[in-house]
Amino acid sequence: MADDFDVVIIGGGPGGYNAAIRAGQLGLKVACVEKRKTLGGTCLNVGCIPSKALLHASEMFEHAGKDFAGLGIKVTPELDLPQMHKQKDESVGGLTKGVEFLFKKNKVEWIKGAGAIAAPGQVTVKGEDGSERTLSAKNVVIATGSEPSKLPGVEVDQKRIVDSTGALALSPVPKKLVVIGAGVIGLELGSVWRRLGSEVEVVEFLDRTIPGADGEVATAFQRSLTKQGVKFRLSTKVTGAKAAKDGVVLTVEPVAGGAPEAITADVVLVAVGRRPFTDGLGLETVGVKTDPRGFVETDHYKTNVPGVWAVGDVTHGPMLAHKAEDEAVACIELIAGKAGHVNYDIIPSVIYTTPEVAWVGKTEEDLKKAGIAYKVGKFPFTANARAKVNHEAEGFVKVLADAKTDRVLGVHMIGPEVSEMVGEYCVAMEFSAASEDVARTCHPHPTRSEALRQAAMGVEGWTMQA
Ligand code: FAD
Ligand code: NAI
């Protein structure tokens, strides 16, 4: 006999676990099927959390070696890579256990194994031990996430040629690391290993880095990383890679045509994007529609099949944990008869490097393309007291506001800890703020957040410093 549920969620990442917890809070009978040994999905196990743990630790290492002396602190740091990995693994372990605790607290049943949709309203779960269980569900939520995209001719072995998962566990520090793809993963994990001693070269197909970010910020970011020692080969395609015991030979050629070239590396990181993961899910059994790239098609999280929903990386939109989380909550609220909603215009993006990059809303390129007249307010961190006393004065804040109404349309930041500041503009934009609203809001002194206000003042040309 099948176990009956109001909602069965397949996948225990930020999409799945937030959906499960919200369902539990709303009193629905809910199960979450996850095949990994731990909850938390890509984000907690092999994504956001371990990458940020290594970014933080490697940043401290670099500060200790390069910046402490200037503050009057003499130290000679020594890398203990096993301990750096251990503290990362402990953070991951603590947070995945935290999700398990929240499941218990909210009466979510975690069903361990691989889930598949067997028929309308029916999910089968295969355990690692070969056991099988059938669940009947009024609603099924697909939250199976994504996996790294593959590059033809470059086979990942997680030793010499790695994807992000392999790059989070490298040991020893590779002498030379070649990164394919100047996107978020390539530049975050490239930064980690450069700080720990690798020579890092990035090969990118396009003529720019971090596609999707504001062009002026991307240019400043590339300049900064170049100053730190990262080499870039833009407009270059990788045509093949050969891994041997002691290294990799990569063949590359200019996108515009030209002579192929060989690059050698100790390790190659393939970071050319991610694709939706639906293997073995049985979408075909009930006819759930996907687009040509494999993303599950949805309208307000509903697929074309009644009672089957999808959230997170497996469906359209930015592949970000907070986007998955917001969709999860909205989807469950709709299932529970409430008014679930996500504002896709206000989903922030962050790159956790040094300097950090953060933005929300439209870029200048977006506004030009849409023919929207806008004003720009800009403020450099060199004129911000807190950034200056901390000797971290690189970067700027740029506010884009509608030329007629003054409504804030986009904010772009590069600089120290901007990841922690972009949320202020998310709130302002949710309340449809004008740049003047931010410009006339008192901010504490001395803080970096004053740069946010000064940039807003710049829209009407009354910035006080600089
Ligand atoms: P996932 O987290 O991928 O979870 C899907 C889960 O479903 C997995 O646990 C999988 O095992 C399970 N599953 C799949 N199929 C089945 C099945 N048939 N049965 C049972 N279980 C199944 N995003 C940010 O916002 N900030 C960051 O700083 C950030 N850093 C990242 C760093 C790296 C290196 C990577 C790779 C990603 C990063 N991301 C970041 C992206 C973020 O991890 C994803 O957007 C997020 O995890 C998506 O959540 P999800 O629930 O949709 O999918
Ligand atoms: P990405 O889309 O950010 O970048 C991939 C890069 O690879 C692009 O610049 C692309 O032009 C380039 N590329 C594609 N094919 C190529 C080829 N054949 N040769 C050379 N370059 C090629 O994808 P990435 O970095 O793999 O990250 C995947 C996703 O994970 C991101 O889109 C993001 O959603 C998420 N993520 C988010 C983080 C954050 O929020 N801080 C951190 C890490 C990942």
Coordinates of C-alpha atoms and ligand atoms in Angstrom, one line a residue:
M1 CA 0.0 0.0 0.0
A2 CA 1.3 3.5 -0.9
D3 CA 2.0 6.1 1.8
D4 CA -0.2 9.1 1.4
F5 CA 1.2 12.7 1.4
D6 CA -0.2 16.1 0.5
V7 CA 3.2 17.0 -1.0
V8 CA 6.2 14.9 -2.0
I9 CA 9.3 16.9 -2.9
I10 CA 12.0 15.2 -5.0
G11 CA 15.4 16.8 -4.1
G12 CA 16.7 18.1 -0.8
G13 CA 18.7 21.2 -1.9
P14 CA 17.7 24.9 -1.2
G15 CA 14.6 24.4 -3.5
G16 CA 13.6 21.1 -2.0
Y17 CA 14.4 21.7 1.7
N18 CA 12.8 25.1 1.9
A19 CA 9.7 23.8 0.2
A20 CA 9.5 20.9 2.6
I21 CA 10.0 23.1 5.7
R22 CA 7.4 25.6 4.5
A23 CA 4.9 22.8 3.8
G24 CA 5.5 21.5 7.3
Q25 CA 4.9 24.9 8.8
L26 CA 1.6 25.2 6.9
G27 CA 0.4 21.8 8.3
L28 CA 0.7 19.8 5.1
K29 CA 1.8 16.1 5.3
V30 CA 5.1 16.3 3.5
A31 CA 8.0 14.0 2.5
C32 CA 11.3 15.0 0.9
V33 CA 13.1 12.4 -1.2
E34 CA 16.9 12.9 -1.3
K35 CA 19.4 10.4 -2.7
R36 CA 22.6 12.0 -1.1
K37 CA 23.7 10.9 2.3
T38 CA 23.1 14.5 3.6
L39 CA 20.5 17.1 3.0
G40 CA 21.3 20.6 1.5
G41 CA 21.8 19.7 -2.2
T42 CA 24.6 21.3 -4.3
C43 CA 24.6 24.5 -2.2
L44 CA 25.4 23.0 1.2
N45 CA 27.5 20.0 0.1
V46 CA 29.5 21.0 -3.0
G47 CA 28.5 24.6 -3.8
C48 CA 27.9 27.9 -2.0
I49 CA 29.0 26.7 1.5
P50 CA 32.3 24.9 0.9
S51 CA 33.3 27.4 -1.8
K52 CA 32.7 30.3 0.7
A53 CA 34.5 28.4 3.4
L54 CA 37.6 28.2 1.2
L55 CA 37.2 31.8 -0.1
H56 CA 37.2 33.1 3.5
A57 CA 40.1 31.0 4.7
S58 CA 42.3 31.7 1.6
E59 CA 41.5 35.4 1.9
M60 CA 42.7 35.4 5.6
F61 CA 45.8 33.5 4.4
E62 CA 46.6 36.2 1.8
H63 CA 45.8 39.1 4.2
A64 CA 48.2 37.6 6.8
G65 CA 51.0 37.3 4.2
K66 CA 50.5 40.5 2.4
D67 CA 48.5 43.1 4.4
F68 CA 49.1 42.5 8.1
A69 CA 52.6 43.9 8.1
G70 CA 51.3 47.3 6.8
L71 CA 48.9 47.3 9.8
G72 CA 51.8 46.8 12.2
I73 CA 51.4 43.0 12.7
K74 CA 54.3 40.9 11.8
V75 CA 53.5 37.3 11.0
T76 CA 54.7 34.6 8.5
P77 CA 51.7 32.5 7.7
E78 CA 52.1 28.8 6.8
L79 CA 49.5 27.0 4.9
D80 CA 47.9 23.9 6.6
L81 CA 45.8 22.7 3.7
P82 CA 44.4 19.6 5.5
Q83 CA 43.1 21.9 8.3
M84 CA 41.6 24.3 5.7
H85 CA 39.7 21.4 4.1
K86 CA 38.7 20.1 7.6
Q87 CA 37.2 23.4 8.7
K88 CA 35.3 23.6 5.4
D89 CA 34.0 20.0 5.8
E90 CA 33.0 20.8 9.5
S91 CA 31.0 23.8 8.3
V92 CA 29.3 21.7 5.6
G93 CA 28.5 18.9 8.2
G94 CA 27.1 21.4 10.7
L95 CA 24.8 23.0 8.2
T96 CA 23.5 19.8 6.6
K97 CA 22.7 18.5 10.1
G98 CA 20.9 21.8 10.7
V99 CA 18.6 21.1 7.8
E100 CA 17.9 17.6 9.2
F101 CA 17.0 19.2 12.5
L102 CA 14.6 21.6 10.8
F103 CA 13.0 18.7 9.0
K104 CA 12.3 17.0 12.4
K105 CA 11.1 20.2 13.9
N106 CA 8.6 20.8 11.1
K107 CA 7.5 17.2 10.8
V108 CA 9.0 16.6 7.3
E109 CA 9.8 13.0 6.6
W110 CA 13.2 12.6 4.8
I111 CA 12.9 9.5 2.5
K112 CA 16.4 8.4 1.6
G113 CA 16.8 7.3 -2.0
A114 CA 16.3 8.2 -5.6
G115 CA 12.8 9.4 -6.5
A116 CA 11.0 8.9 -9.8
I117 CA 7.5 9.9 -10.9
A118 CA 5.9 6.5 -11.7
A119 CA 2.4 7.7 -12.6
P120 CA 0.1 10.7 -11.9
G121 CA 0.3 11.3 -8.1
Q122 CA 2.7 8.5 -7.5
V123 CA 6.4 8.6 -6.7
T124 CA 8.7 5.5 -6.2
V125 CA 11.8 5.7 -4.1
K126 CA 14.7 3.3 -4.6
G127 CA 17.0 3.1 -1.6
E128 CA 20.7 2.4 -1.8
D129 CA 20.1 -1.1 -0.5
G130 CA 17.7 -1.9 -3.4
S131 CA 14.6 -1.4 -1.3
E132 CA 11.6 0.3 -3.0
R133 CA 8.8 2.3 -1.5
T134 CA 5.8 3.8 -3.3
L135 CA 4.3 7.2 -2.2
S136 CA 1.1 8.7 -3.3
A137 CA 1.0 12.4 -3.4
K138 CA -1.6 15.1 -4.2
N139 CA 1.3 17.3 -5.3
V140 CA 4.8 16.4 -6.5
V141 CA 7.5 19.2 -6.5
I142 CA 10.5 18.6 -8.7
A143 CA 13.6 20.2 -7.1
T144 CA 16.3 18.0 -8.6
G145 CA 18.7 20.9 -9.3
S146 CA 21.6 21.0 -11.7
E147 CA 25.0 19.5 -12.6
P148 CA 28.1 20.9 -14.2
S149 CA 27.9 21.3 -18.0
K150 CA 30.3 19.2 -19.9
L151 CA 32.8 20.3 -22.6
P152 CA 33.3 18.0 -25.5
G153 CA 36.9 16.8 -25.7
V154 CA 37.6 17.6 -22.1
E155 CA 36.8 14.7 -19.8
V156 CA 36.5 15.3 -16.1
D157 CA 38.4 12.7 -14.0
Q158 CA 38.3 14.8 -10.7
K159 CA 42.1 14.5 -10.4
R160 CA 43.8 16.3 -13.2
I161 CA 40.7 17.7 -14.9
V162 CA 38.1 18.7 -12.3
D163 CA 34.7 20.4 -12.1
S164 CA 33.7 22.6 -9.2
T165 CA 33.3 19.6 -6.9
G166 CA 36.9 18.4 -7.6
A167 CA 38.2 22.0 -7.3
L168 CA 36.8 22.2 -3.8
A169 CA 38.9 19.3 -2.6
L170 CA 42.3 19.8 -4.4
S171 CA 45.4 18.7 -2.5
P172 CA 48.2 19.6 -2.8
V173 CA 47.9 23.2 -4.2
P174 CA 48.4 22.8 -8.0
K175 CA 51.5 24.7 -9.3
K176 CA 49.5 25.8 -12.4
L177 CA 45.7 25.8 -12.6
V178 CA 44.0 26.5 -15.9
V179 CA 40.4 27.5 -15.5
I180 CA 38.0 27.1 -18.5
G181 CA 35.2 29.8 -18.2
A182 CA 35.5 33.3 -16.7
G183 CA 32.2 33.0 -14.9
V184 CA 31.3 32.9 -11.3
I185 CA 32.7 29.5 -10.4
G186 CA 35.9 30.0 -12.5
L187 CA 36.8 33.3 -10.8
E188 CA 35.8 32.3 -7.3
L189 CA 37.6 29.0 -7.2
G190 CA 40.5 30.4 -9.4
S191 CA 40.9 33.1 -6.7
V192 CA 41.0 30.5 -3.9
W193 CA 43.9 28.6 -5.5
R194 CA 45.8 31.7 -6.6
R195 CA 45.7 32.9 -3.0
L196 CA 47.1 29.6 -1.9
G197 CA 50.0 29.7 -4.4
S198 CA 48.8 28.5 -7.8
E199 CA 49.6 30.2 -11.0
V200 CA 46.1 30.7 -12.5
E201 CA 45.2 31.2 -16.2
V202 CA 41.6 31.6 -17.3
V203 CA 40.5 30.7 -20.8
E204 CA 37.2 32.3 -21.8
F205 CA 35.2 31.9 -25.0
L206 CA 33.6 35.4 -24.9
D207 CA 35.5 38.7 -25.1
R208 CA 34.6 39.6 -21.5
T209 CA 34.4 38.1 -18.0
I210 CA 31.2 37.4 -15.9
P211 CA 28.5 37.6 -18.6
G212 CA 25.3 39.1 -17.1
A213 CA 27.1 41.6 -14.9
D214 CA 27.3 45.3 -15.8
G215 CA 30.1 45.9 -18.4
E216 CA 31.9 48.6 -16.4
V217 CA 32.0 46.5 -13.3
A218 CA 33.2 43.4 -15.3
T219 CA 36.1 45.5 -16.8
A220 CA 37.1 46.9 -13.4
F221 CA 36.9 43.3 -11.9
Q222 CA 39.1 41.8 -14.6
R223 CA 41.6 44.6 -14.2
S224 CA 41.7 43.9 -10.4
L225 CA 42.1 40.2 -10.8
T226 CA 44.9 40.7 -13.4
K227 CA 46.7 42.9 -10.9
Q228 CA 46.5 40.1 -8.4
G229 CA 48.2 37.8 -10.9
V230 CA 45.4 36.0 -12.7
K231 CA 46.1 35.7 -16.5
F232 CA 43.2 35.9 -18.9
R233 CA 42.9 34.6 -22.4
L234 CA 39.6 36.0 -23.7
S235 CA 37.9 35.2 -27.1
T236 CA 39.6 31.8 -26.9
K237 CA 38.0 28.3 -27.3
V238 CA 39.3 25.1 -25.9
T239 CA 39.4 22.3 -28.5
G240 CA 40.7 19.4 -26.4
A241 CA 42.5 18.3 -23.3
K242 CA 44.8 15.3 -22.6
A243 CA 45.4 14.3 -19.0
A244 CA 48.5 12.4 -18.1
K245 CA 49.8 11.3 -14.6
D246 CA 51.7 14.5 -14.0
G247 CA 49.6 17.1 -15.8
V248 CA 47.3 18.2 -18.6
V249 CA 47.9 19.5 -22.1
L250 CA 45.1 21.8 -23.3
T251 CA 44.7 22.8 -26.9
V252 CA 43.1 26.2 -27.5
E253 CA 42.5 28.5 -30.4
P254 CA 41.2 32.1 -31.0
V255 CA 37.5 32.2 -31.5
A256 CA 38.0 34.4 -34.6
G257 CA 40.3 31.8 -36.1
G258 CA 44.0 31.5 -36.0
A259 CA 46.7 29.0 -35.0
P260 CA 46.0 26.5 -32.3
E261 CA 48.2 26.6 -29.2
A262 CA 49.0 24.1 -26.4
I263 CA 48.8 25.2 -22.7
T264 CA 50.1 22.9 -20.0
A265 CA 48.7 22.8 -16.5
D266 CA 48.9 20.6 -13.4
V267 CA 45.1 20.8 -13.0
V268 CA 42.3 22.1 -15.3
L269 CA 39.0 23.3 -13.8
V270 CA 36.1 23.1 -16.2
A271 CA 33.6 25.8 -15.2
V272 CA 31.5 26.5 -18.3
G273 CA 28.0 26.6 -16.7
R274 CA 25.5 24.2 -15.2
R275 CA 22.6 22.3 -16.7
P276 CA 19.3 21.0 -15.3
F277 CA 19.4 17.6 -13.7
T278 CA 16.4 15.3 -14.4
D279 CA 18.1 11.9 -15.0
G280 CA 16.0 8.9 -14.0
L281 CA 13.2 11.1 -12.8
G282 CA 10.6 9.6 -15.1
L283 CA 9.3 12.9 -16.5
E284 CA 8.3 11.0 -19.6
T285 CA 5.9 8.7 -17.6
V286 CA 3.5 11.6 -17.1
G287 CA 4.6 13.8 -19.9
V288 CA 6.2 16.7 -18.1
K289 CA 7.5 19.2 -20.7
T290 CA 11.1 20.4 -20.8
D291 CA 12.7 22.9 -23.2
P292 CA 15.4 22.0 -25.6
R293 CA 18.1 22.6 -23.0
G294 CA 16.3 20.3 -20.5
F295 CA 14.8 22.9 -18.2
V296 CA 11.4 21.9 -16.8
E297 CA 8.8 24.3 -18.3
T298 CA 6.7 26.0 -15.6
D299 CA 4.1 28.7 -15.2
H300 CA 4.1 29.9 -11.6
Y301 CA 5.9 26.7 -10.7
K302 CA 3.1 24.5 -12.3
T303 CA 4.3 22.2 -15.0
N304 CA 2.0 21.2 -17.8
V305 CA 0.9 18.2 -15.7
P306 CA -1.7 18.9 -13.0
G307 CA -0.3 18.3 -9.6
V308 CA 3.4 18.4 -10.7
W309 CA 5.4 21.5 -9.8
A310 CA 9.1 22.5 -10.3
V311 CA 11.4 25.0 -8.5
G312 CA 15.1 25.9 -8.4
D313 CA 17.9 25.2 -10.8
V314 CA 15.9 22.6 -12.7
T315 CA 13.6 25.3 -14.1
H316 CA 14.2 28.7 -15.8
G317 CA 15.9 31.7 -14.2
P318 CA 19.2 32.3 -12.4
M319 CA 20.8 29.3 -10.9
L320 CA 21.1 30.7 -7.4
A321 CA 20.3 29.3 -4.0
H322 CA 18.2 32.3 -2.9
K323 CA 16.2 32.1 -6.1
A324 CA 15.5 28.4 -5.5
E325 CA 14.5 29.2 -1.9
D326 CA 12.1 32.0 -2.9
E327 CA 10.5 29.8 -5.5
A328 CA 10.1 27.0 -3.0
V329 CA 8.2 29.1 -0.6
A330 CA 6.0 30.6 -3.3
C331 CA 5.3 27.2 -4.8
I332 CA 4.2 25.7 -1.5
E333 CA 2.1 28.8 -0.6
L334 CA 0.3 28.4 -3.9
I335 CA -0.3 24.7 -3.2
A336 CA -1.7 25.7 0.2
G337 CA -4.1 28.1 -1.4
K338 CA -2.1 31.2 -0.5
A339 CA -0.7 34.0 -2.8
G340 CA 2.9 32.8 -3.5
H341 CA 5.0 35.2 -5.5
V342 CA 8.6 35.9 -6.5
N343 CA 9.8 39.3 -7.9
Y344 CA 12.3 38.2 -10.6
D345 CA 13.4 41.8 -11.1
I346 CA 15.0 41.9 -7.7
I347 CA 17.1 38.8 -7.4
P348 CA 20.6 39.9 -6.3
S349 CA 23.9 38.4 -7.7
V350 CA 27.2 38.2 -5.8
I351 CA 30.7 37.1 -6.6
Y352 CA 32.6 36.4 -3.3
T353 CA 36.1 37.3 -4.5
T354 CA 38.4 40.2 -3.5
P355 CA 37.1 42.7 -4.3
E356 CA 33.6 41.4 -4.1
V357 CA 31.0 42.1 -6.9
A358 CA 27.3 42.5 -6.2
W359 CA 24.4 43.8 -8.2
V360 CA 20.6 43.8 -8.4
G361 CA 18.3 45.0 -11.2
K362 CA 19.1 46.2 -14.6
T363 CA 22.6 46.8 -16.0
E364 CA 23.5 49.8 -18.2
E365 CA 23.5 47.5 -21.2
D366 CA 20.0 46.2 -20.3
L367 CA 18.7 49.8 -20.1
K368 CA 20.3 50.9 -23.4
K369 CA 18.9 47.9 -25.1
A370 CA 15.4 48.6 -23.8
G371 CA 15.6 52.3 -24.7
I372 CA 15.0 53.4 -21.1
A373 CA 16.4 56.9 -20.3
Y374 CA 18.4 56.7 -17.0
K375 CA 20.7 58.7 -14.8
V376 CA 23.8 57.4 -13.1
G377 CA 25.2 58.1 -9.6
K378 CA 28.6 56.8 -8.8
F379 CA 30.8 56.8 -5.7
P380 CA 34.3 55.3 -5.3
F381 CA 35.4 53.5 -2.1
T382 CA 38.6 55.6 -2.2
A383 CA 36.4 58.4 -0.9
N384 CA 34.8 56.3 1.8
A385 CA 36.3 56.7 5.3
R386 CA 35.8 53.2 6.5
A387 CA 37.2 51.5 3.4
K388 CA 40.1 53.9 3.5
V389 CA 41.1 53.3 7.2
N390 CA 40.8 49.5 6.5
H391 CA 43.1 49.9 3.4
E392 CA 40.4 48.3 1.3
A393 CA 39.5 51.2 -1.0
E394 CA 39.2 49.5 -4.3
G395 CA 36.0 49.7 -6.3
F396 CA 32.8 51.8 -6.5
V397 CA 29.0 51.8 -6.2
K398 CA 26.9 52.7 -9.2
V399 CA 23.2 53.5 -9.0
L400 CA 21.0 53.6 -12.1
A401 CA 17.7 55.5 -11.8
D402 CA 14.9 56.2 -14.2
A403 CA 15.5 59.7 -15.8
K404 CA 11.9 60.7 -15.5
T405 CA 10.6 59.1 -12.3
D406 CA 14.0 58.7 -10.3
R407 CA 12.9 55.1 -9.5
V408 CA 16.0 52.9 -8.8
L409 CA 16.4 50.4 -11.7
G410 CA 19.7 48.8 -10.9
V411 CA 22.7 49.0 -8.5
H412 CA 26.2 47.6 -9.3
M413 CA 29.0 47.4 -6.8
I414 CA 32.6 46.2 -6.7
G415 CA 34.5 46.6 -3.5
P416 CA 35.0 45.4 0.0
E417 CA 32.1 43.3 1.5
V418 CA 29.6 44.5 -1.0
S419 CA 27.8 41.1 -0.7
E420 CA 26.6 42.3 2.7
M421 CA 25.4 45.7 1.3
V422 CA 23.4 44.8 -1.8
G423 CA 20.4 43.7 0.4
E424 CA 19.8 47.3 1.3
Y425 CA 19.0 48.1 -2.3
C426 CA 16.9 44.9 -2.7
V427 CA 14.7 46.3 0.1
A428 CA 14.6 49.8 -1.4
M429 CA 13.7 48.4 -4.8
E430 CA 11.0 46.2 -3.4
F431 CA 9.4 49.4 -2.0
S432 CA 9.9 51.0 -5.5
A433 CA 12.3 53.6 -4.0
A434 CA 13.5 56.6 -5.8
S435 CA 17.3 57.3 -5.7
E436 CA 16.4 60.3 -3.6
D437 CA 14.8 58.0 -0.9
V438 CA 18.1 56.4 -0.4
A439 CA 20.0 59.6 -0.7
R440 CA 18.0 61.2 2.1
T441 CA 18.2 58.2 4.4
C442 CA 20.6 58.6 7.3
H443 CA 23.4 56.0 7.2
P444 CA 25.9 55.3 10.1
H445 CA 29.4 56.8 9.9
P446 CA 32.0 55.5 9.3
T447 CA 30.7 52.6 7.4
R448 CA 31.0 51.3 3.8
S449 CA 27.3 51.6 3.5
E450 CA 27.7 55.4 3.3
A451 CA 29.0 54.7 -0.3
L452 CA 25.5 53.4 -1.1
R453 CA 23.9 56.6 0.0
Q454 CA 26.6 58.8 -1.7
A455 CA 26.1 57.0 -5.0
A456 CA 22.4 57.7 -4.8
M457 CA 23.1 61.4 -4.0
G458 CA 25.2 61.3 -7.2
V459 CA 22.1 60.7 -9.3
E460 CA 21.1 64.3 -8.7
G461 CA 24.7 65.5 -8.5
W462 CA 25.0 66.3 -4.8
T463 CA 27.5 63.8 -3.6
M464 CA 29.3 65.3 -0.6
Q465 CA 32.8 63.8 -1.1
A466 CA 35.0 62.8 -4.0
Ligands
FAD1 P1 20.4 21.4 -5.8 O1 21.0 22.2 -4.7 O2 21.3 21.0 -6.9 O3 19.6 20.2 -5.1 C1 19.1 19.2 -5.8 C2 19.1 17.9 -5.0 O4 18.3 16.9 -5.6 C3 20.5 17.3 -4.9 O5 20.8 17.1 -3.5 C4 20.3 15.9 -5.6 O6 21.1 14.9 -5.0 C5 18.8 15.7 -5.5 N1 18.3 14.8 -6.5 C6 18.4 14.9 -7.8 N2 17.7 14.0 -8.4 C7 17.1 13.2 -7.5 C8 16.2 12.1 -7.5 N3 15.8 11.6 -8.6 N4 15.8 11.6 -6.3 C9 16.3 12.1 -5.1 N5 17.1 13.2 -5.0 C10 17.5 13.8 -6.2 N6 24.3 30.0 -5.4 C11 24.2 31.1 -4.6 O7 23.1 31.7 -4.5 N7 25.3 31.6 -4.0 C12 26.5 31.0 -4.0 O8 27.5 31.5 -3.4 C13 26.7 29.9 -4.8 N8 27.9 29.3 -4.9 C14 28.0 28.1 -5.7 C15 29.2 27.5 -5.8 C16 29.4 26.4 -6.5 C17 30.7 25.7 -6.6 C18 28.3 25.8 -7.2 C19 28.4 24.6 -8.0 C20 27.0 26.4 -7.1 C21 26.8 27.6 -6.3 N9 25.6 28.2 -6.2 C22 25.5 29.4 -5.5 C23 24.4 27.7 -6.9 C24 23.5 26.9 -5.9 O9 24.3 25.9 -5.4 C25 22.3 26.4 -6.6 O10 21.6 27.5 -7.3 C26 21.3 25.7 -5.7 O11 22.0 24.7 -5.0 C27 20.1 25.2 -6.4 O12 19.2 24.6 -5.5 P2 18.2 23.4 -6.0 O13 17.5 23.0 -4.8 O14 17.5 23.9 -7.1 O15 19.2 22.3 -6.5
NAI2 P1 28.7 30.9 -15.7 O1 27.6 30.8 -16.6 O2 28.8 31.9 -14.6 O3 30.1 31.0 -16.5 C1 30.5 30.2 -17.5 C2 31.5 30.9 -18.3 O4 32.1 29.9 -19.2 C3 30.9 32.0 -19.2 O5 31.7 33.1 -19.1 C4 31.0 31.3 -20.6 O6 31.1 32.3 -21.6 C5 32.2 30.5 -20.5 N1 32.2 29.4 -21.4 C6 31.2 28.6 -21.8 N2 31.6 27.6 -22.7 C7 33.0 27.9 -22.9 C8 34.0 27.2 -23.6 N3 33.7 26.2 -24.4 N4 35.3 27.7 -23.5 C9 35.6 28.8 -22.7 N5 34.6 29.4 -22.0 C10 33.4 28.9 -22.0 O7 28.9 29.4 -15.1 P2 29.7 28.8 -13.9 O8 30.8 29.7 -13.5 O9 30.0 27.4 -14.3 O10 28.7 28.7 -12.7 C11 27.4 28.0 -12.9 C12 26.3 28.7 -12.1 O11 26.5 28.4 -10.7 C13 26.4 30.2 -12.2 O12 25.6 30.7 -13.3 C14 25.7 30.6 -10.9 O13 24.3 30.6 -11.1 C15 26.0 29.5 -9.9 N6 27.1 30.0 -9.0 C16 26.8 31.1 -8.2 C17 27.8 31.6 -7.4 C18 27.5 32.8 -6.6 O14 26.3 33.2 -6.5 N7 28.5 33.4 -6.0 C19 29.1 30.9 -7.2 C20 29.2 29.8 -8.1 C21 28.3 29.3 -8.9

